[in-house]
Amino acid sequence: MPMIRNLSRAVRRAYRRTVDLSHPARSPLGSAVENCLVYREGGRQPGDWAPDEAIRRTRGSGDGFVWIGLHEPTEDEFAGLAKLFGLHPLAVEDAVHAHQRPKVERYDDTLFAVFKTVRYVEHEQLTATSEVVDTGEVMVFVGLDFVITIRHGSHGSLGPLREALEQLPEQLAKGPSAVLHAVADHVVDDYLDVTDAVQNDIEAVESAVFAQHTARGDAGQIYQLKRELLELKRAVVPLHRPLQILAQEPPAAVSAEIQPYFRDVADHLARATEQINAFDGLLDSILQAHLAQVTVAQNEDMRKITAWAAIVAVPTMVCGVYGMNFDHMPELRWTYGYPAALGVIAALCFAIHRGFRRNGWL
């Protein structure tokens, strides 16, 4: 089963488009330079656009929308855009400083959404310090004729998503809310990929704990996996309410044609949430089983120590008695007294050892 999941995950990644850094309207990943594209009737308009010119042309023609992409902008870099599009100061502050919970907020005709992105960190072997899940953030401002995406973190590029959407002009023609849905769907699909990969780690830990002929699992690995799973849970679970709002109580910025698509995303999120909760309970069980095994092993060791101590007590007692310097000791002057005493000691030790072996103590 792990092999099948790894193969399916590799196939999905292979079909996911790579980022084309030569794209004329995209800056290299990791830069804070904004990208600006204009879409009309589902098609990208040619040319390099400045944000003010792009929104002026779009509003002048009365159709289409502007898509601006940013990566970790500073307050100064974002201030001009915030003023141009009339973004609320509280939303602007959240977008610049990041570290927000997944949420959806309405500011007049503008919608502000926050998504937590996740990435599975590949590792050869899970250790007590392994990083399993890396998180980032994507913020989306959606208006009637514009969408602004802001990415925080070293992963979660929206370049492949943009290219995929451009292959679906009928979807892009539905407006900025189509981009919002695509971002949400992309983020939740990554959740499912990460949960599949984390399941492999959990199965490896479980196999190590219950292996019969290998060293028992390390509690540090289990605790580390629980910490990483908690980080994943913090990214996934709070997104339930925002998607519920988009699917059932969408604001004006969300097209009625897009609303049913959010229900599908919510279903995928529910699946990811159920998996994470199941993993959390399974890790608790694995940890309890590991601690029980440690306790059993300690009891077995104590029984062995006690058994050997009882065996050693026999020669200790006999030798202690004959070590007392009295003149009248039994068989003290007998020629065969010494070997007879050793024989008695050996016989008693053998009898006690056999009794402990029969009772499973040795």
mmCIF file of C-alpha atoms in Angstrom:
data_model
loop_
_atom_site.group_PDB
_atom_site.id
_atom_site.type_symbol
_atom_site.label_atom_id
_atom_site.label_comp_id
_atom_site.label_asym_id
_atom_site.label_seq_id
_atom_site.Cartn_x
_atom_site.Cartn_y
_atom_site.Cartn_z
ATOM 1 C CA MET A 1 0.000 0.000 0.000
ATOM 2 C CA PRO A 2 2.721 2.605 0.776
ATOM 3 C CA MET A 3 4.291 1.830 -2.605
ATOM 4 C CA ILE A 4 0.977 2.447 -4.379
ATOM 5 C CA ARG A 5 0.464 5.745 -2.555
ATOM 6 C CA ASN A 6 3.982 6.883 -3.384
ATOM 7 C CA LEU A 7 3.421 6.006 -7.046
ATOM 8 C CA SER A 8 0.116 7.874 -7.211
ATOM 9 C CA ARG A 9 1.642 10.917 -5.522
ATOM 10 C CA ALA A 10 4.555 10.873 -7.980
ATOM 11 C CA VAL A 11 2.135 10.692 -10.920
ATOM 12 C CA ARG A 12 0.166 13.672 -9.625
ATOM 13 C CA ARG A 13 3.364 15.680 -9.226
ATOM 14 C CA ALA A 14 4.498 14.698 -12.704
ATOM 15 C CA TYR A 15 1.275 16.029 -14.208
ATOM 16 C CA ARG A 16 1.505 19.256 -12.230
ATOM 17 C CA ARG A 17 3.084 21.882 -14.462
ATOM 18 C CA THR A 18 6.496 23.180 -13.545
ATOM 19 C CA VAL A 19 7.150 26.889 -13.109
ATOM 20 C CA ASP A 20 8.340 28.573 -16.270
ATOM 21 C CA LEU A 21 10.661 31.343 -15.101
ATOM 22 C CA SER A 22 10.772 32.798 -18.593
ATOM 23 C CA HIS A 23 7.058 33.649 -18.463
ATOM 24 C CA PRO A 24 6.876 37.289 -19.571
ATOM 25 C CA ALA A 25 4.498 38.261 -16.784
ATOM 26 C CA ARG A 26 6.079 36.392 -13.901
ATOM 27 C CA SER A 27 9.022 37.273 -11.708
ATOM 28 C CA PRO A 28 11.416 34.562 -10.523
ATOM 29 C CA LEU A 29 10.300 32.724 -7.432
ATOM 30 C CA GLY A 30 11.495 34.186 -4.183
ATOM 31 C CA SER A 31 11.460 37.790 -5.404
ATOM 32 C CA ALA A 32 9.110 40.451 -4.028
ATOM 33 C CA VAL A 33 8.419 41.929 -7.461
ATOM 34 C CA GLU A 34 4.725 42.103 -8.322
ATOM 35 C CA ASN A 35 3.252 40.500 -11.441
ATOM 36 C CA CYS A 36 0.282 41.957 -13.240
ATOM 37 C CA LEU A 37 -1.931 40.272 -15.846
ATOM 38 C CA VAL A 38 -5.143 41.305 -17.509
ATOM 39 C CA TYR A 39 -7.776 38.721 -18.477
ATOM 40 C CA ARG A 40 -10.725 39.387 -20.743
ATOM 41 C CA GLU A 41 -13.296 36.774 -21.771
ATOM 42 C CA GLY A 42 -11.099 34.077 -20.249
ATOM 43 C CA GLY A 43 -7.982 34.983 -22.223
ATOM 44 C CA ARG A 44 -4.808 36.710 -21.077
ATOM 45 C CA GLN A 45 -4.225 40.026 -22.762
ATOM 46 C CA PRO A 46 -0.731 40.453 -24.222
ATOM 47 C CA GLY A 47 1.742 43.021 -22.951
ATOM 48 C CA ASP A 48 3.364 44.106 -19.699
ATOM 49 C CA TRP A 49 0.943 46.024 -17.516
ATOM 50 C CA ALA A 50 1.430 48.420 -14.647
ATOM 51 C CA PRO A 51 -1.262 47.942 -11.976
ATOM 52 C CA ASP A 52 -2.784 51.416 -12.366
ATOM 53 C CA GLU A 53 -2.916 51.131 -16.154
ATOM 54 C CA ALA A 54 -4.296 47.589 -16.001
ATOM 55 C CA ILE A 55 -7.195 48.479 -13.683
ATOM 56 C CA ARG A 56 -7.926 51.672 -15.618
ATOM 57 C CA ARG A 57 -8.177 49.778 -18.910
ATOM 58 C CA THR A 58 -10.264 47.023 -17.315
ATOM 59 C CA ARG A 59 -12.746 49.380 -15.709
ATOM 60 C CA GLY A 60 -12.840 51.485 -18.840
ATOM 61 C CA SER A 61 -13.862 48.538 -20.988
ATOM 62 C CA GLY A 62 -16.325 47.240 -18.376
ATOM 63 C CA ASP A 63 -15.253 43.593 -18.617
ATOM 64 C CA GLY A 64 -12.384 41.345 -17.582
ATOM 65 C CA PHE A 65 -10.267 41.541 -14.471
ATOM 66 C CA VAL A 66 -6.720 42.149 -13.263
ATOM 67 C CA TRP A 67 -4.631 39.477 -11.530
ATOM 68 C CA ILE A 68 -1.678 40.753 -9.534
ATOM 69 C CA GLY A 69 0.709 38.323 -7.847
ATOM 70 C CA LEU A 70 3.130 39.204 -5.039
ATOM 71 C CA HIS A 71 5.635 37.292 -2.961
ATOM 72 C CA GLU A 72 6.280 38.536 0.586
ATOM 73 C CA PRO A 73 5.844 42.255 -0.145
ATOM 74 C CA THR A 74 6.951 44.864 2.347
ATOM 75 C CA GLU A 75 4.617 47.562 3.658
ATOM 76 C CA ASP A 76 6.106 50.099 1.253
ATOM 77 C CA GLU A 77 5.762 47.768 -1.732
ATOM 78 C CA PHE A 78 2.134 47.023 -0.941
ATOM 79 C CA ALA A 79 1.049 50.501 0.112
ATOM 80 C CA GLY A 80 0.553 51.708 -3.475
ATOM 81 C CA LEU A 81 -1.611 48.724 -4.415
ATOM 82 C CA ALA A 82 -3.643 49.021 -1.232
ATOM 83 C CA LYS A 83 -4.426 52.637 -2.041
ATOM 84 C CA LEU A 84 -5.119 51.916 -5.724
ATOM 85 C CA PHE A 85 -7.657 49.182 -4.997
ATOM 86 C CA GLY A 86 -9.027 50.646 -1.766
ATOM 87 C CA LEU A 87 -8.063 47.713 0.430
ATOM 88 C CA HIS A 88 -8.956 47.831 4.108
ATOM 89 C CA PRO A 89 -6.002 48.686 6.402
ATOM 90 C CA LEU A 90 -6.641 45.694 8.684
ATOM 91 C CA ALA A 91 -6.560 43.288 5.751
ATOM 92 C CA VAL A 92 -3.434 44.979 4.398
ATOM 93 C CA GLU A 93 -1.698 44.538 7.756
ATOM 94 C CA ASP A 94 -2.587 40.830 7.812
ATOM 95 C CA ALA A 95 -1.398 40.369 4.235
ATOM 96 C CA VAL A 96 2.002 41.949 4.845
ATOM 97 C CA HIS A 97 2.866 40.422 8.215
ATOM 98 C CA ALA A 98 1.361 36.961 7.578
ATOM 99 C CA HIS A 99 1.138 34.309 10.350
ATOM 100 C CA GLN A 100 -2.653 34.376 10.159
ATOM 101 C CA ARG A 101 -5.240 31.671 10.680
ATOM 102 C CA PRO A 102 -7.184 30.525 7.609
ATOM 103 C CA LYS A 103 -10.151 32.862 7.305
ATOM 104 C CA VAL A 104 -12.491 34.763 4.990
ATOM 105 C CA GLU A 105 -13.385 38.384 5.710
ATOM 106 C CA ARG A 106 -15.593 40.838 3.857
ATOM 107 C CA TYR A 107 -14.741 44.504 3.433
ATOM 108 C CA ASP A 108 -17.547 46.154 1.439
ATOM 109 C CA ASP A 109 -17.229 44.673 -2.080
ATOM 110 C CA THR A 110 -13.802 43.165 -1.421
ATOM 111 C CA LEU A 111 -13.198 39.686 -0.068
ATOM 112 C CA PHE A 112 -10.021 38.814 1.838
ATOM 113 C CA ALA A 113 -9.129 35.118 2.202
ATOM 114 C CA VAL A 114 -6.187 33.475 3.954
ATOM 115 C CA PHE A 115 -5.046 29.942 3.164
ATOM 116 C CA LYS A 116 -2.277 27.950 4.831
ATOM 117 C CA THR A 117 -0.094 26.139 2.316
ATOM 118 C CA VAL A 118 1.690 22.926 3.298
ATOM 119 C CA ARG A 119 4.553 20.947 1.842
ATOM 120 C CA TYR A 120 5.856 17.503 2.763
ATOM 121 C CA VAL A 121 9.570 17.588 3.565
ATOM 122 C CA GLU A 122 11.254 14.531 2.092
ATOM 123 C CA HIS A 123 13.586 12.611 4.426
ATOM 124 C CA GLU A 124 15.356 9.280 4.232
ATOM 125 C CA GLN A 125 14.508 8.263 7.778
ATOM 126 C CA LEU A 126 12.291 9.810 10.418
ATOM 127 C CA THR A 127 14.225 10.978 13.485
ATOM 128 C CA ALA A 128 13.340 12.816 16.674
ATOM 129 C CA THR A 129 14.246 16.117 14.954
ATOM 130 C CA SER A 130 13.005 15.512 11.405
ATOM 131 C CA GLU A 131 10.929 18.248 9.776
ATOM 132 C CA VAL A 132 7.968 16.583 8.131
ATOM 133 C CA VAL A 133 5.613 19.445 7.276
ATOM 134 C CA ASP A 134 6.564 22.933 6.090
ATOM 135 C CA THR A 135 3.847 25.589 6.055
ATOM 136 C CA GLY A 136 3.362 28.889 4.293
ATOM 137 C CA GLU A 137 0.501 31.235 3.480
ATOM 138 C CA VAL A 138 -1.427 32.540 0.498
ATOM 139 C CA MET A 139 -3.618 35.618 0.864
ATOM 140 C CA VAL A 140 -6.178 36.518 -1.772
ATOM 141 C CA PHE A 141 -7.959 39.845 -2.260
ATOM 142 C CA VAL A 142 -10.973 39.434 -4.535
ATOM 143 C CA GLY A 143 -12.919 42.350 -5.961
ATOM 144 C CA LEU A 144 -15.428 42.682 -8.761
ATOM 145 C CA ASP A 145 -12.688 43.323 -11.320
ATOM 146 C CA PHE A 146 -9.427 42.370 -9.644
ATOM 147 C CA VAL A 147 -7.705 39.609 -7.693
ATOM 148 C CA ILE A 148 -4.472 40.043 -5.732
ATOM 149 C CA THR A 149 -2.583 36.976 -4.513
ATOM 150 C CA ILE A 150 0.161 37.289 -1.913
ATOM 151 C CA ARG A 151 2.373 34.324 -1.143
ATOM 152 C CA HIS A 152 4.464 33.859 2.007
ATOM 153 C CA GLY A 153 6.982 31.046 2.320
ATOM 154 C CA SER A 154 9.435 29.288 0.058
ATOM 155 C CA HIS A 155 6.845 26.975 -1.509
ATOM 156 C CA GLY A 156 3.289 27.126 -2.812
ATOM 157 C CA SER A 157 4.064 28.942 -6.064
ATOM 158 C CA LEU A 158 0.953 29.932 -8.000
ATOM 159 C CA GLY A 159 2.796 29.951 -11.323
ATOM 160 C CA PRO A 160 1.687 26.420 -12.331
ATOM 161 C CA LEU A 161 -1.832 27.229 -11.160
ATOM 162 C CA ARG A 162 -1.927 30.321 -13.352
ATOM 163 C CA GLU A 163 -0.737 28.361 -16.376
ATOM 164 C CA ALA A 164 -3.331 25.635 -15.751
ATOM 165 C CA LEU A 165 -6.115 28.202 -15.492
ATOM 166 C CA GLU A 166 -5.050 29.798 -18.756
ATOM 167 C CA GLN A 167 -5.779 26.444 -20.396
ATOM 168 C CA LEU A 168 -9.402 26.776 -19.152
ATOM 169 C CA PRO A 169 -10.661 30.062 -20.618
ATOM 170 C CA GLU A 170 -14.288 29.189 -19.885
ATOM 171 C CA GLN A 171 -13.407 28.990 -16.192
ATOM 172 C CA LEU A 172 -11.397 32.220 -16.184
ATOM 173 C CA ALA A 173 -14.283 33.950 -17.916
ATOM 174 C CA LYS A 174 -16.285 33.562 -14.697
ATOM 175 C CA GLY A 175 -14.187 36.300 -13.109
ATOM 176 C CA PRO A 176 -11.913 36.794 -10.094
ATOM 177 C CA SER A 177 -13.834 34.297 -7.967
ATOM 178 C CA ALA A 178 -12.666 31.568 -10.369
ATOM 179 C CA VAL A 179 -9.109 32.381 -9.325
ATOM 180 C CA LEU A 180 -10.132 32.224 -5.652
ATOM 181 C CA HIS A 181 -11.631 28.777 -6.204
ATOM 182 C CA ALA A 182 -8.534 27.600 -8.079
ATOM 183 C CA VAL A 183 -6.278 28.742 -5.224
ATOM 184 C CA ALA A 184 -8.467 27.035 -2.614
ATOM 185 C CA ASP A 185 -8.630 23.831 -4.654
ATOM 186 C CA HIS A 186 -4.858 23.864 -5.214
ATOM 187 C CA VAL A 187 -4.162 24.341 -1.500
ATOM 188 C CA VAL A 188 -6.572 21.589 -0.406
ATOM 189 C CA ASP A 189 -5.178 19.156 -2.987
ATOM 190 C CA ASP A 190 -1.763 19.719 -1.444
ATOM 191 C CA TYR A 191 -3.292 18.844 1.938
ATOM 192 C CA LEU A 192 -4.331 15.461 0.559
ATOM 193 C CA ASP A 193 -0.862 14.846 -0.913
ATOM 194 C CA VAL A 194 0.779 15.680 2.413
ATOM 195 C CA THR A 195 -1.599 13.474 4.427
ATOM 196 C CA ASP A 196 -0.826 10.551 2.101
ATOM 197 C CA ALA A 197 2.900 11.084 2.658
ATOM 198 C CA VAL A 198 2.495 11.447 6.438
ATOM 199 C CA GLN A 199 0.576 8.168 6.476
ATOM 200 C CA ASN A 200 3.685 6.420 5.162
ATOM 201 C CA ASP A 201 5.700 7.814 8.083
ATOM 202 C CA ILE A 202 3.054 6.675 10.557
ATOM 203 C CA GLU A 203 3.045 3.177 9.089
ATOM 204 C CA ALA A 204 6.849 3.052 9.317
ATOM 205 C CA VAL A 205 6.729 4.062 12.994
ATOM 206 C CA GLU A 206 3.953 1.556 13.659
ATOM 207 C CA SER A 207 5.947 -1.248 12.028
ATOM 208 C CA ALA A 208 9.000 -0.368 14.116
ATOM 209 C CA VAL A 209 6.992 -0.420 17.346
ATOM 210 C CA PHE A 210 5.361 -3.787 16.677
ATOM 211 C CA ALA A 211 8.327 -5.473 14.982
ATOM 212 C CA GLN A 212 9.206 -8.768 16.652
ATOM 213 C CA HIS A 213 12.863 -9.127 15.717
ATOM 214 C CA THR A 214 14.047 -5.516 15.549
ATOM 215 C CA ALA A 215 14.715 -2.761 18.020
ATOM 216 C CA ARG A 216 11.547 -1.176 19.353
ATOM 217 C CA GLY A 217 10.407 2.209 18.002
ATOM 218 C CA ASP A 218 11.818 5.421 19.380
ATOM 219 C CA ALA A 219 9.390 7.522 21.422
ATOM 220 C CA GLY A 220 11.156 10.635 20.116
ATOM 221 C CA GLN A 221 10.077 9.763 16.568
ATOM 222 C CA ILE A 222 6.464 9.387 17.663
ATOM 223 C CA TYR A 223 6.471 12.698 19.532
ATOM 224 C CA GLN A 224 8.090 14.467 16.571
ATOM 225 C CA LEU A 225 5.483 13.041 14.209
ATOM 226 C CA LYS A 226 2.724 14.220 16.553
ATOM 227 C CA ARG A 227 4.227 17.735 16.614
ATOM 228 C CA GLU A 228 4.406 17.844 12.825
ATOM 229 C CA LEU A 229 0.868 16.482 12.582
ATOM 230 C CA LEU A 230 -0.277 19.249 14.938
ATOM 231 C CA GLU A 231 1.253 21.837 12.601
ATOM 232 C CA LEU A 232 -0.609 20.263 9.691
ATOM 233 C CA LYS A 233 -3.810 20.248 11.740
ATOM 234 C CA ARG A 234 -3.467 23.960 12.475
ATOM 235 C CA ALA A 235 -3.324 24.621 8.744
ATOM 236 C CA VAL A 236 -6.182 22.350 7.680
ATOM 237 C CA VAL A 237 -8.884 22.348 10.348
ATOM 238 C CA PRO A 238 -9.529 26.131 10.645
ATOM 239 C CA LEU A 239 -10.219 26.300 6.892
ATOM 240 C CA HIS A 240 -13.532 24.479 7.346
ATOM 241 C CA ARG A 241 -15.527 27.563 8.340
ATOM 242 C CA PRO A 242 -14.131 29.837 5.562
ATOM 243 C CA LEU A 243 -15.003 27.262 2.899
ATOM 244 C CA GLN A 244 -18.434 26.847 4.428
ATOM 245 C CA ILE A 245 -18.965 30.593 4.071
ATOM 246 C CA LEU A 246 -17.850 30.546 0.439
ATOM 247 C CA ALA A 247 -20.058 27.547 -0.353
ATOM 248 C CA GLN A 248 -23.208 28.589 1.527
ATOM 249 C CA GLU A 249 -23.033 32.324 2.221
ATOM 250 C CA PRO A 250 -20.854 33.756 -0.558
ATOM 251 C CA PRO A 251 -20.293 37.524 -0.636
ATOM 252 C CA ALA A 252 -20.983 39.632 -3.698
ATOM 253 C CA ALA A 253 -17.408 39.168 -4.963
ATOM 254 C CA VAL A 254 -18.032 35.436 -5.458
ATOM 255 C CA SER A 255 -19.915 34.552 -8.626
ATOM 256 C CA ALA A 256 -22.993 32.351 -8.291
ATOM 257 C CA GLU A 257 -21.491 30.078 -10.958
ATOM 258 C CA ILE A 258 -18.442 29.446 -8.769
ATOM 259 C CA GLN A 259 -20.324 28.769 -5.525
ATOM 260 C CA PRO A 260 -20.955 25.021 -6.232
ATOM 261 C CA TYR A 261 -17.235 24.502 -6.857
ATOM 262 C CA PHE A 262 -16.466 25.505 -3.283
ATOM 263 C CA ARG A 263 -18.676 22.655 -2.048
ATOM 264 C CA ASP A 264 -16.395 20.228 -3.845
ATOM 265 C CA VAL A 265 -13.341 21.824 -2.232
ATOM 266 C CA ALA A 266 -15.064 21.597 1.156
ATOM 267 C CA ASP A 267 -15.612 17.860 0.597
ATOM 268 C CA HIS A 268 -11.902 17.376 -0.112
ATOM 269 C CA LEU A 269 -11.045 19.381 2.989
ATOM 270 C CA ALA A 270 -13.362 17.197 5.077
ATOM 271 C CA ARG A 271 -11.510 14.131 3.821
ATOM 272 C CA ALA A 272 -8.144 15.649 4.768
ATOM 273 C CA THR A 273 -9.491 16.633 8.196
ATOM 274 C CA GLU A 274 -10.804 13.127 8.848
ATOM 275 C CA GLN A 275 -7.449 11.640 7.895
ATOM 276 C CA ILE A 276 -5.563 13.983 10.203
ATOM 277 C CA ASN A 277 -7.879 13.258 13.142
ATOM 278 C CA ALA A 278 -7.518 9.530 12.478
ATOM 279 C CA PHE A 279 -3.728 9.878 12.336
ATOM 280 C CA ASP A 280 -3.730 11.748 15.637
ATOM 281 C CA GLY A 281 -5.702 8.989 17.341
ATOM 282 C CA LEU A 282 -3.525 6.307 15.753
ATOM 283 C CA LEU A 283 -0.338 8.003 16.962
ATOM 284 C CA ASP A 284 -1.790 8.151 20.471
ATOM 285 C CA SER A 285 -2.420 4.406 20.299
ATOM 286 C CA ILE A 286 1.071 3.747 18.923
ATOM 287 C CA LEU A 287 2.604 5.825 21.706
ATOM 288 C CA GLN A 288 0.607 3.973 24.363
ATOM 289 C CA ALA A 289 1.636 0.651 22.844
ATOM 290 C CA HIS A 290 5.279 1.733 22.818
ATOM 291 C CA LEU A 291 5.134 2.810 26.471
ATOM 292 C CA ALA A 292 3.424 -0.472 27.367
ATOM 293 C CA GLN A 293 6.193 -2.382 25.590
ATOM 294 C CA VAL A 294 8.820 -0.408 27.486
ATOM 295 C CA THR A 295 7.075 -1.205 30.779
ATOM 296 C CA VAL A 296 6.851 -4.908 29.906
ATOM 297 C CA ALA A 297 10.535 -4.957 28.917
ATOM 298 C CA GLN A 298 11.481 -3.300 32.195
ATOM 299 C CA ASN A 299 9.443 -5.857 34.140
ATOM 300 C CA GLU A 300 11.145 -8.684 32.269
ATOM 301 C CA ASP A 301 14.544 -7.210 33.043
ATOM 302 C CA MET A 302 13.647 -6.853 36.725
ATOM 303 C CA ARG A 303 12.508 -10.478 36.861
ATOM 304 C CA LYS A 304 15.771 -11.646 35.336
ATOM 305 C CA ILE A 305 17.785 -9.546 37.759
ATOM 306 C CA THR A 306 15.733 -10.873 40.684
ATOM 307 C CA ALA A 307 16.173 -14.483 39.518
ATOM 308 C CA TRP A 308 19.942 -14.183 39.192
ATOM 309 C CA ALA A 309 20.113 -12.416 42.549
ATOM 310 C CA ALA A 310 18.271 -15.365 44.131
ATOM 311 C CA ILE A 311 20.700 -17.829 42.516
ATOM 312 C CA VAL A 312 23.727 -15.849 43.666
ATOM 313 C CA ALA A 313 22.269 -15.668 47.199
ATOM 314 C CA VAL A 314 22.813 -19.434 47.700
ATOM 315 C CA PRO A 315 26.635 -19.483 47.388
ATOM 316 C CA THR A 316 26.764 -16.135 49.176
ATOM 317 C CA MET A 317 24.927 -17.586 52.168
ATOM 318 C CA VAL A 318 26.953 -20.810 52.283
ATOM 319 C CA CYS A 319 30.256 -19.010 51.872
ATOM 320 C CA GLY A 320 29.194 -16.458 54.445
ATOM 321 C CA VAL A 321 28.518 -19.180 56.996
ATOM 322 C CA TYR A 322 31.824 -20.937 56.398
ATOM 323 C CA GLY A 323 33.592 -17.608 56.402
ATOM 324 C CA MET A 324 32.953 -17.247 60.138
ATOM 325 C CA ASN A 325 36.106 -18.148 62.077
ATOM 326 C CA PHE A 326 34.742 -20.739 64.535
ATOM 327 C CA ASP A 327 36.691 -23.858 65.484
ATOM 328 C CA HIS A 328 33.697 -26.189 65.555
ATOM 329 C CA MET A 329 32.186 -25.957 62.032
ATOM 330 C CA PRO A 330 30.387 -28.906 60.321
ATOM 331 C CA GLU A 331 32.716 -30.962 58.155
ATOM 332 C CA LEU A 332 35.491 -28.426 58.715
ATOM 333 C CA ARG A 333 38.167 -31.129 59.151
ATOM 334 C CA TRP A 334 36.737 -33.525 56.544
ATOM 335 C CA THR A 335 38.952 -34.167 53.543
ATOM 336 C CA TYR A 336 36.081 -33.921 51.079
ATOM 337 C CA GLY A 337 34.272 -31.094 52.866
ATOM 338 C CA TYR A 338 35.307 -28.390 50.387
ATOM 339 C CA PRO A 339 34.268 -30.190 47.199
ATOM 340 C CA ALA A 340 31.106 -31.391 48.944
ATOM 341 C CA ALA A 341 30.183 -27.785 49.807
ATOM 342 C CA LEU A 342 30.809 -26.715 46.203
ATOM 343 C CA GLY A 343 28.653 -29.578 44.975
ATOM 344 C CA VAL A 344 25.810 -28.616 47.281
ATOM 345 C CA ILE A 345 26.070 -25.006 46.100
ATOM 346 C CA ALA A 346 26.033 -26.057 42.438
ATOM 347 C CA ALA A 347 23.082 -28.389 42.974
ATOM 348 C CA LEU A 348 21.050 -25.719 44.750
ATOM 349 C CA CYS A 349 21.880 -23.110 42.090
ATOM 350 C CA PHE A 350 20.925 -25.534 39.321
ATOM 351 C CA ALA A 351 17.609 -26.360 40.996
ATOM 352 C CA ILE A 352 16.734 -22.687 41.485
ATOM 353 C CA HIS A 353 17.781 -21.805 37.908
ATOM 354 C CA ARG A 354 15.635 -24.645 36.540
ATOM 355 C CA GLY A 355 12.662 -23.445 38.582
ATOM 356 C CA PHE A 356 12.995 -19.877 37.269
ATOM 357 C CA ARG A 357 13.336 -21.141 33.686
ATOM 358 C CA ARG A 358 10.217 -23.240 34.077
ATOM 359 C CA ASN A 359 8.273 -20.209 35.321
ATOM 360 C CA GLY A 360 9.539 -17.982 32.491
ATOM 361 C CA TRP A 361 11.733 -15.700 34.566
ATOM 362 C CA LEU A 362 14.927 -16.674 32.744
#
